[in-house]
């Protein structure tokens, strides 16, 4: 006998430009159909024309669980769109092992059934807001990182960093990454930053190819307000990129303000979820060394 589901209305989130989703979405939809649940999707699907389609912005009133199908990038997109709704999100990983999306198609029926029946671990992650001081555009949201880098060329940029209004430093570099613990295994790690425990309430500032050899990553409280000003000496503009998606153009003399978002994202994991196990697998820490 099937145990009653803890969730009744499911929203499937996929990225429209992902061509490998058809088989995965069909598997998930077939499984959910056996549970007598209401299912909607954020995109129209030619292979599932009977599936109701609504914008993810409407998920908060029509759904009580979002399932992001694809990988970490898809889950990040869903999380940004759902910021402020407190809607739980489950990631189904299609392809390589993900840090965030840990339900697999191979074990879909067992793993997703456990979560639907209420056997899961809550994982709360904070987000970042990035906005141009005095600008008219709304803030951009990041779950992984905010990156300031040269726009449309390979020039280094010159910028100053202030934390809570206090001057930190002035530097020339290819850019700077301001990362949450969630994003510490992404671009920030490539820039030489530390891997942060996901439960820490901190952010890391890691410069990308800094011109000064003494420059080192800095970890500060996530409750700080970080302001990065593009020097007027720059001959080019910069781009403020959130989670790898271009957003705000930063002109010489302008300041980007980065601070913690007022809401958090609620991820659901399997009860035996082990972040360190994922780190070992993803970063190949457990490989046996050979002479």
mmCIF file of C-alpha atoms in Angstrom:
data_model
loop_
_atom_site.group_PDB
_atom_site.id
_atom_site.type_symbol
_atom_site.label_atom_id
_atom_site.label_comp_id
_atom_site.label_asym_id
_atom_site.label_seq_id
_atom_site.Cartn_x
_atom_site.Cartn_y
_atom_site.Cartn_z
ATOM 1 C CA UNK A 1 0.000 0.000 0.000
ATOM 2 C CA UNK A 2 1.334 3.436 -0.975
ATOM 3 C CA UNK A 3 2.050 5.822 1.888
ATOM 4 C CA UNK A 4 0.191 9.128 1.686
ATOM 5 C CA UNK A 5 2.258 11.912 0.167
ATOM 6 C CA UNK A 6 3.327 14.863 2.296
ATOM 7 C CA UNK A 7 2.932 17.034 -0.834
ATOM 8 C CA UNK A 8 -0.126 17.243 -3.070
ATOM 9 C CA UNK A 9 0.714 19.802 -5.779
ATOM 10 C CA UNK A 10 3.986 19.454 -7.662
ATOM 11 C CA UNK A 11 5.629 21.982 -9.939
ATOM 12 C CA UNK A 12 8.187 20.636 -12.417
ATOM 13 C CA UNK A 13 10.888 23.129 -13.349
ATOM 14 C CA UNK A 14 13.062 22.603 -16.426
ATOM 15 C CA UNK A 15 15.229 24.883 -18.523
ATOM 16 C CA UNK A 16 13.784 25.409 -21.961
ATOM 17 C CA UNK A 17 17.128 25.191 -23.768
ATOM 18 C CA UNK A 18 18.056 21.762 -22.364
ATOM 19 C CA UNK A 19 17.615 19.089 -25.097
ATOM 20 C CA UNK A 20 18.238 16.027 -22.890
ATOM 21 C CA UNK A 21 15.263 16.539 -20.607
ATOM 22 C CA UNK A 22 12.589 14.591 -22.498
ATOM 23 C CA UNK A 23 13.373 11.150 -21.069
ATOM 24 C CA UNK A 24 13.966 12.516 -17.567
ATOM 25 C CA UNK A 25 10.723 14.520 -17.470
ATOM 26 C CA UNK A 26 8.747 11.551 -18.778
ATOM 27 C CA UNK A 27 10.176 9.314 -16.037
ATOM 28 C CA UNK A 28 9.380 11.826 -13.306
ATOM 29 C CA UNK A 29 5.883 12.494 -14.654
ATOM 30 C CA UNK A 30 5.099 8.768 -14.936
ATOM 31 C CA UNK A 31 6.173 8.222 -11.344
ATOM 32 C CA UNK A 32 4.137 11.174 -10.051
ATOM 33 C CA UNK A 33 1.096 9.896 -11.964
ATOM 34 C CA UNK A 34 1.128 6.762 -9.792
ATOM 35 C CA UNK A 35 0.817 8.965 -6.694
ATOM 36 C CA UNK A 36 -2.366 10.759 -7.797
ATOM 37 C CA UNK A 37 -0.791 14.204 -7.462
ATOM 38 C CA UNK A 38 -1.513 17.476 -9.247
ATOM 39 C CA UNK A 39 1.429 18.208 -11.542
ATOM 40 C CA UNK A 40 2.244 21.351 -13.545
ATOM 41 C CA UNK A 41 5.319 22.448 -15.498
ATOM 42 C CA UNK A 42 6.932 25.817 -16.143
ATOM 43 C CA UNK A 43 7.425 25.090 -19.861
ATOM 44 C CA UNK A 44 5.133 23.650 -22.564
ATOM 45 C CA UNK A 45 6.291 20.156 -23.545
ATOM 46 C CA UNK A 46 5.533 18.762 -27.001
ATOM 47 C CA UNK A 47 5.988 15.209 -25.705
ATOM 48 C CA UNK A 48 3.605 15.803 -22.771
ATOM 49 C CA UNK A 49 0.943 18.128 -24.204
ATOM 50 C CA UNK A 50 -1.574 17.238 -21.487
ATOM 51 C CA UNK A 51 0.649 18.610 -18.718
ATOM 52 C CA UNK A 52 -0.656 21.971 -17.468
ATOM 53 C CA UNK A 53 1.765 24.876 -17.911
ATOM 54 C CA UNK A 54 2.133 27.839 -15.558
ATOM 55 C CA UNK A 55 4.896 30.351 -14.926
ATOM 56 C CA UNK A 56 7.247 29.512 -12.066
ATOM 57 C CA UNK A 57 6.163 32.838 -10.570
ATOM 58 C CA UNK A 58 2.748 31.199 -10.066
ATOM 59 C CA UNK A 59 4.158 28.099 -8.363
ATOM 60 C CA UNK A 60 3.784 29.768 -4.955
ATOM 61 C CA UNK A 61 -0.022 29.729 -5.257
ATOM 62 C CA UNK A 62 -0.470 26.488 -7.193
ATOM 63 C CA UNK A 63 2.215 24.164 -5.752
ATOM 64 C CA UNK A 64 3.618 23.040 -2.419
ATOM 65 C CA UNK A 65 6.792 21.439 -3.837
ATOM 66 C CA UNK A 66 9.067 22.269 -6.767
ATOM 67 C CA UNK A 67 11.085 19.550 -8.493
ATOM 68 C CA UNK A 68 13.964 20.927 -10.562
ATOM 69 C CA UNK A 69 15.012 18.455 -13.264
ATOM 70 C CA UNK A 70 18.438 18.821 -14.832
ATOM 71 C CA UNK A 71 21.282 19.561 -12.444
ATOM 72 C CA UNK A 72 22.697 22.207 -10.164
ATOM 73 C CA UNK A 73 22.280 24.975 -12.757
ATOM 74 C CA UNK A 74 18.587 24.181 -13.117
ATOM 75 C CA UNK A 75 18.136 24.088 -9.352
ATOM 76 C CA UNK A 76 19.903 27.453 -9.028
ATOM 77 C CA UNK A 77 17.539 28.973 -11.603
ATOM 78 C CA UNK A 78 14.504 27.588 -9.789
ATOM 79 C CA UNK A 79 15.774 28.812 -6.421
ATOM 80 C CA UNK A 80 16.347 32.359 -7.636
ATOM 81 C CA UNK A 81 12.863 32.462 -9.157
ATOM 82 C CA UNK A 82 11.303 31.140 -5.932
ATOM 83 C CA UNK A 83 13.159 33.522 -3.602
ATOM 84 C CA UNK A 84 10.812 34.793 -0.905
ATOM 85 C CA UNK A 85 8.216 32.023 -1.275
ATOM 86 C CA UNK A 86 9.633 29.493 1.244
ATOM 87 C CA UNK A 87 8.746 26.767 -1.258
ATOM 88 C CA UNK A 88 10.787 23.566 -0.790
ATOM 89 C CA UNK A 89 12.876 22.516 -3.794
ATOM 90 C CA UNK A 90 14.108 19.042 -4.743
ATOM 91 C CA UNK A 91 16.778 18.598 -7.391
ATOM 92 C CA UNK A 92 16.805 15.606 -9.746
ATOM 93 C CA UNK A 93 20.231 15.271 -11.282
ATOM 94 C CA UNK A 94 20.492 14.270 -14.934
ATOM 95 C CA UNK A 95 24.065 13.432 -15.916
ATOM 96 C CA UNK A 96 27.041 14.157 -13.715
ATOM 97 C CA UNK A 97 26.975 14.210 -9.935
ATOM 98 C CA UNK A 98 25.697 17.496 -8.577
ATOM 99 C CA UNK A 99 26.428 19.249 -5.294
ATOM 100 C CA UNK A 100 22.789 20.317 -4.848
ATOM 101 C CA UNK A 101 20.652 18.014 -7.002
ATOM 102 C CA UNK A 102 21.162 14.591 -5.436
ATOM 103 C CA UNK A 103 18.105 12.560 -6.495
ATOM 104 C CA UNK A 104 19.035 10.382 -9.487
ATOM 105 C CA UNK A 105 16.965 8.898 -12.295
ATOM 106 C CA UNK A 106 18.441 5.465 -11.543
ATOM 107 C CA UNK A 107 16.974 5.481 -8.031
ATOM 108 C CA UNK A 108 14.073 7.795 -8.772
ATOM 109 C CA UNK A 109 11.194 5.686 -7.456
ATOM 110 C CA UNK A 110 12.895 4.916 -4.132
ATOM 111 C CA UNK A 111 14.446 8.329 -3.497
ATOM 112 C CA UNK A 112 11.592 10.559 -4.666
ATOM 113 C CA UNK A 113 9.027 8.364 -2.941
ATOM 114 C CA UNK A 114 10.895 8.783 0.361
ATOM 115 C CA UNK A 115 10.868 12.581 0.013
ATOM 116 C CA UNK A 116 7.206 12.699 -0.979
ATOM 117 C CA UNK A 117 6.373 10.627 2.093
ATOM 118 C CA UNK A 118 8.117 13.129 4.356
ATOM 119 C CA UNK A 119 11.421 11.317 4.816
ATOM 120 C CA UNK A 120 13.852 14.100 4.018
ATOM 121 C CA UNK A 121 16.349 16.540 5.494
ATOM 122 C CA UNK A 122 15.747 20.294 5.347
ATOM 123 C CA UNK A 123 18.683 22.335 4.085
ATOM 124 C CA UNK A 124 18.350 26.118 4.363
ATOM 125 C CA UNK A 125 20.645 28.254 2.172
ATOM 126 C CA UNK A 126 20.955 32.027 2.059
ATOM 127 C CA UNK A 127 21.016 34.145 -1.104
ATOM 128 C CA UNK A 128 22.784 37.337 -2.109
ATOM 129 C CA UNK A 129 21.403 40.567 -3.561
ATOM 130 C CA UNK A 130 23.511 42.600 -5.993
ATOM 131 C CA UNK A 131 22.464 46.115 -6.998
ATOM 132 C CA UNK A 132 24.051 49.197 -8.526
ATOM 133 C CA UNK A 133 24.051 52.011 -5.962
ATOM 134 C CA UNK A 134 21.687 54.710 -7.149
ATOM 135 C CA UNK A 135 20.641 52.611 -10.130
ATOM 136 C CA UNK A 136 17.115 52.066 -11.380
ATOM 137 C CA UNK A 137 17.330 48.353 -12.141
ATOM 138 C CA UNK A 138 16.039 45.878 -9.520
ATOM 139 C CA UNK A 139 18.650 43.844 -7.613
ATOM 140 C CA UNK A 140 19.911 40.591 -9.098
ATOM 141 C CA UNK A 141 19.791 37.464 -6.949
ATOM 142 C CA UNK A 142 22.549 34.881 -6.546
ATOM 143 C CA UNK A 143 22.612 31.580 -4.714
ATOM 144 C CA UNK A 144 26.195 30.708 -5.693
ATOM 145 C CA UNK A 145 28.092 33.919 -6.318
ATOM 146 C CA UNK A 146 28.249 37.473 -7.555
ATOM 147 C CA UNK A 147 31.153 38.103 -9.934
ATOM 148 C CA UNK A 148 32.423 41.478 -11.133
ATOM 149 C CA UNK A 149 34.570 41.187 -14.247
ATOM 150 C CA UNK A 150 35.610 43.063 -17.355
ATOM 151 C CA UNK A 151 32.837 43.405 -19.933
ATOM 152 C CA UNK A 152 33.456 42.134 -23.494
ATOM 153 C CA UNK A 153 37.262 42.256 -23.383
ATOM 154 C CA UNK A 154 40.250 40.757 -21.587
ATOM 155 C CA UNK A 155 41.441 43.894 -19.800
ATOM 156 C CA UNK A 156 42.103 43.849 -16.079
ATOM 157 C CA UNK A 157 39.829 46.091 -14.037
ATOM 158 C CA UNK A 158 40.707 48.394 -11.166
ATOM 159 C CA UNK A 159 38.322 48.542 -8.221
ATOM 160 C CA UNK A 160 38.003 49.373 -4.539
ATOM 161 C CA UNK A 161 36.271 47.246 -1.917
ATOM 162 C CA UNK A 162 34.497 48.558 1.178
ATOM 163 C CA UNK A 163 32.915 46.427 3.912
ATOM 164 C CA UNK A 164 30.224 48.130 6.010
ATOM 165 C CA UNK A 165 31.500 51.453 4.719
ATOM 166 C CA UNK A 166 35.101 50.777 5.770
ATOM 167 C CA UNK A 167 37.815 50.727 3.120
ATOM 168 C CA UNK A 168 39.340 47.264 2.602
ATOM 169 C CA UNK A 169 41.628 47.557 -0.409
ATOM 170 C CA UNK A 170 42.214 48.775 -3.933
ATOM 171 C CA UNK A 171 43.358 46.300 -6.541
ATOM 172 C CA UNK A 172 43.752 45.409 -10.184
ATOM 173 C CA UNK A 173 42.585 41.978 -11.274
ATOM 174 C CA UNK A 174 40.547 40.159 -13.891
ATOM 175 C CA UNK A 175 37.675 40.378 -11.437
ATOM 176 C CA UNK A 176 36.405 39.397 -8.012
ATOM 177 C CA UNK A 177 34.066 36.645 -6.812
ATOM 178 C CA UNK A 178 31.797 37.170 -3.802
ATOM 179 C CA UNK A 179 30.558 33.680 -2.963
ATOM 180 C CA UNK A 180 28.171 32.035 -0.523
ATOM 181 C CA UNK A 181 29.126 28.693 1.059
ATOM 182 C CA UNK A 182 26.884 27.089 -1.582
ATOM 183 C CA UNK A 183 29.034 28.599 -4.342
ATOM 184 C CA UNK A 184 32.389 28.007 -2.666
ATOM 185 C CA UNK A 185 32.874 24.848 -4.754
ATOM 186 C CA UNK A 186 32.198 26.743 -7.999
ATOM 187 C CA UNK A 187 33.986 29.789 -9.450
ATOM 188 C CA UNK A 188 35.378 30.869 -6.067
ATOM 189 C CA UNK A 189 37.242 27.563 -5.728
ATOM 190 C CA UNK A 190 38.737 28.032 -9.209
ATOM 191 C CA UNK A 191 39.899 31.476 -8.071
ATOM 192 C CA UNK A 192 41.764 29.906 -5.143
ATOM 193 C CA UNK A 193 39.083 30.396 -2.515
ATOM 194 C CA UNK A 194 38.422 27.956 0.347
ATOM 195 C CA UNK A 195 35.655 25.357 0.404
ATOM 196 C CA UNK A 196 33.177 26.566 3.023
ATOM 197 C CA UNK A 197 30.933 24.388 5.148
ATOM 198 C CA UNK A 198 27.406 24.999 3.849
ATOM 199 C CA UNK A 199 26.112 25.759 7.358
ATOM 200 C CA UNK A 200 28.406 28.754 7.822
ATOM 201 C CA UNK A 201 26.910 32.246 7.726
ATOM 202 C CA UNK A 202 29.801 33.778 5.788
ATOM 203 C CA UNK A 203 30.862 34.836 2.306
ATOM 204 C CA UNK A 204 34.261 34.611 0.654
ATOM 205 C CA UNK A 205 35.852 37.344 -1.459
ATOM 206 C CA UNK A 206 38.255 35.823 -3.981
ATOM 207 C CA UNK A 207 40.050 37.900 -6.605
ATOM 208 C CA UNK A 208 40.425 36.456 -10.097
ATOM 209 C CA UNK A 209 44.052 36.628 -11.307
ATOM 210 C CA UNK A 210 45.021 39.556 -9.054
ATOM 211 C CA UNK A 211 47.975 41.695 -10.085
ATOM 212 C CA UNK A 212 49.375 41.653 -6.524
ATOM 213 C CA UNK A 213 50.863 38.368 -5.305
ATOM 214 C CA UNK A 214 50.003 39.194 -1.675
ATOM 215 C CA UNK A 215 46.291 39.233 -2.471
ATOM 216 C CA UNK A 216 44.496 36.366 -0.728
ATOM 217 C CA UNK A 217 40.843 35.247 -0.401
ATOM 218 C CA UNK A 218 38.995 36.786 2.537
ATOM 219 C CA UNK A 219 36.121 35.248 4.526
ATOM 220 C CA UNK A 220 33.730 37.679 6.229
ATOM 221 C CA UNK A 221 30.316 37.566 7.881
ATOM 222 C CA UNK A 222 27.414 37.252 5.455
ATOM 223 C CA UNK A 223 25.651 40.020 7.398
ATOM 224 C CA UNK A 224 28.168 42.562 6.119
ATOM 225 C CA UNK A 225 27.395 44.956 3.287
ATOM 226 C CA UNK A 226 30.067 44.683 0.603
ATOM 227 C CA UNK A 227 30.516 47.554 -1.846
ATOM 228 C CA UNK A 228 32.797 47.282 -4.864
ATOM 229 C CA UNK A 229 33.474 50.472 -6.823
ATOM 230 C CA UNK A 230 34.833 50.365 -10.361
ATOM 231 C CA UNK A 231 37.611 52.952 -10.496
ATOM 232 C CA UNK A 232 37.110 55.948 -12.779
ATOM 233 C CA UNK A 233 40.553 55.140 -14.203
ATOM 234 C CA UNK A 234 39.073 52.169 -16.064
ATOM 235 C CA UNK A 235 38.752 52.557 -19.816
ATOM 236 C CA UNK A 236 36.073 49.889 -19.994
ATOM 237 C CA UNK A 237 32.842 48.900 -18.294
ATOM 238 C CA UNK A 238 32.409 45.837 -16.092
ATOM 239 C CA UNK A 239 29.685 43.215 -15.806
ATOM 240 C CA UNK A 240 28.017 42.036 -12.611
ATOM 241 C CA UNK A 241 27.224 38.343 -13.101
ATOM 242 C CA UNK A 242 25.014 36.369 -10.709
ATOM 243 C CA UNK A 243 25.302 32.570 -10.786
ATOM 244 C CA UNK A 244 26.915 32.757 -14.216
ATOM 245 C CA UNK A 245 24.084 34.777 -15.768
ATOM 246 C CA UNK A 246 24.993 38.300 -16.998
ATOM 247 C CA UNK A 247 22.940 40.959 -15.296
ATOM 248 C CA UNK A 248 24.101 44.479 -14.504
ATOM 249 C CA UNK A 249 26.562 46.656 -16.417
ATOM 250 C CA UNK A 250 28.892 48.603 -14.121
ATOM 251 C CA UNK A 251 30.266 51.881 -15.451
ATOM 252 C CA UNK A 252 33.563 53.435 -14.241
ATOM 253 C CA UNK A 253 32.850 55.237 -10.972
ATOM 254 C CA UNK A 254 29.763 53.157 -10.152
ATOM 255 C CA UNK A 255 29.387 50.891 -7.116
ATOM 256 C CA UNK A 256 27.799 47.467 -6.810
ATOM 257 C CA UNK A 257 26.307 46.725 -3.400
ATOM 258 C CA UNK A 258 26.218 43.071 -2.305
ATOM 259 C CA UNK A 259 24.285 41.954 0.758
ATOM 260 C CA UNK A 260 22.341 39.016 2.093
ATOM 261 C CA UNK A 261 18.870 38.525 0.641
ATOM 262 C CA UNK A 262 16.022 38.814 3.152
ATOM 263 C CA UNK A 263 14.770 35.273 2.454
ATOM 264 C CA UNK A 264 16.367 31.834 2.272
ATOM 265 C CA UNK A 265 15.978 28.829 0.003
ATOM 266 C CA UNK A 266 14.706 25.562 1.439
ATOM 267 C CA UNK A 267 16.236 22.496 -0.216
ATOM 268 C CA UNK A 268 15.061 18.963 0.527
ATOM 269 C CA UNK A 269 17.619 16.159 0.605
ATOM 270 C CA UNK A 270 17.421 12.448 1.291
ATOM 271 C CA UNK A 271 17.695 11.523 4.963
ATOM 272 C CA UNK A 272 21.129 9.934 4.400
ATOM 273 C CA UNK A 273 22.431 12.979 2.493
ATOM 274 C CA UNK A 274 26.123 13.536 3.280
ATOM 275 C CA UNK A 275 27.723 16.702 1.905
ATOM 276 C CA UNK A 276 31.226 15.431 2.642
ATOM 277 C CA UNK A 277 30.537 12.266 0.677
ATOM 278 C CA UNK A 278 29.517 14.417 -2.274
ATOM 279 C CA UNK A 279 32.715 16.467 -1.923
ATOM 280 C CA UNK A 280 34.795 13.285 -1.943
ATOM 281 C CA UNK A 281 33.065 12.006 -5.067
ATOM 282 C CA UNK A 282 32.956 15.302 -6.961
ATOM 283 C CA UNK A 283 36.519 16.361 -6.140
ATOM 284 C CA UNK A 284 37.925 12.824 -6.262
ATOM 285 C CA UNK A 285 39.295 13.031 -2.726
ATOM 286 C CA UNK A 286 38.684 9.312 -2.227
ATOM 287 C CA UNK A 287 40.710 8.096 -5.212
ATOM 288 C CA UNK A 288 43.278 5.490 -4.366
ATOM 289 C CA UNK A 289 46.769 6.798 -5.018
ATOM 290 C CA UNK A 290 49.123 4.699 -7.143
ATOM 291 C CA UNK A 291 52.892 4.848 -7.297
#
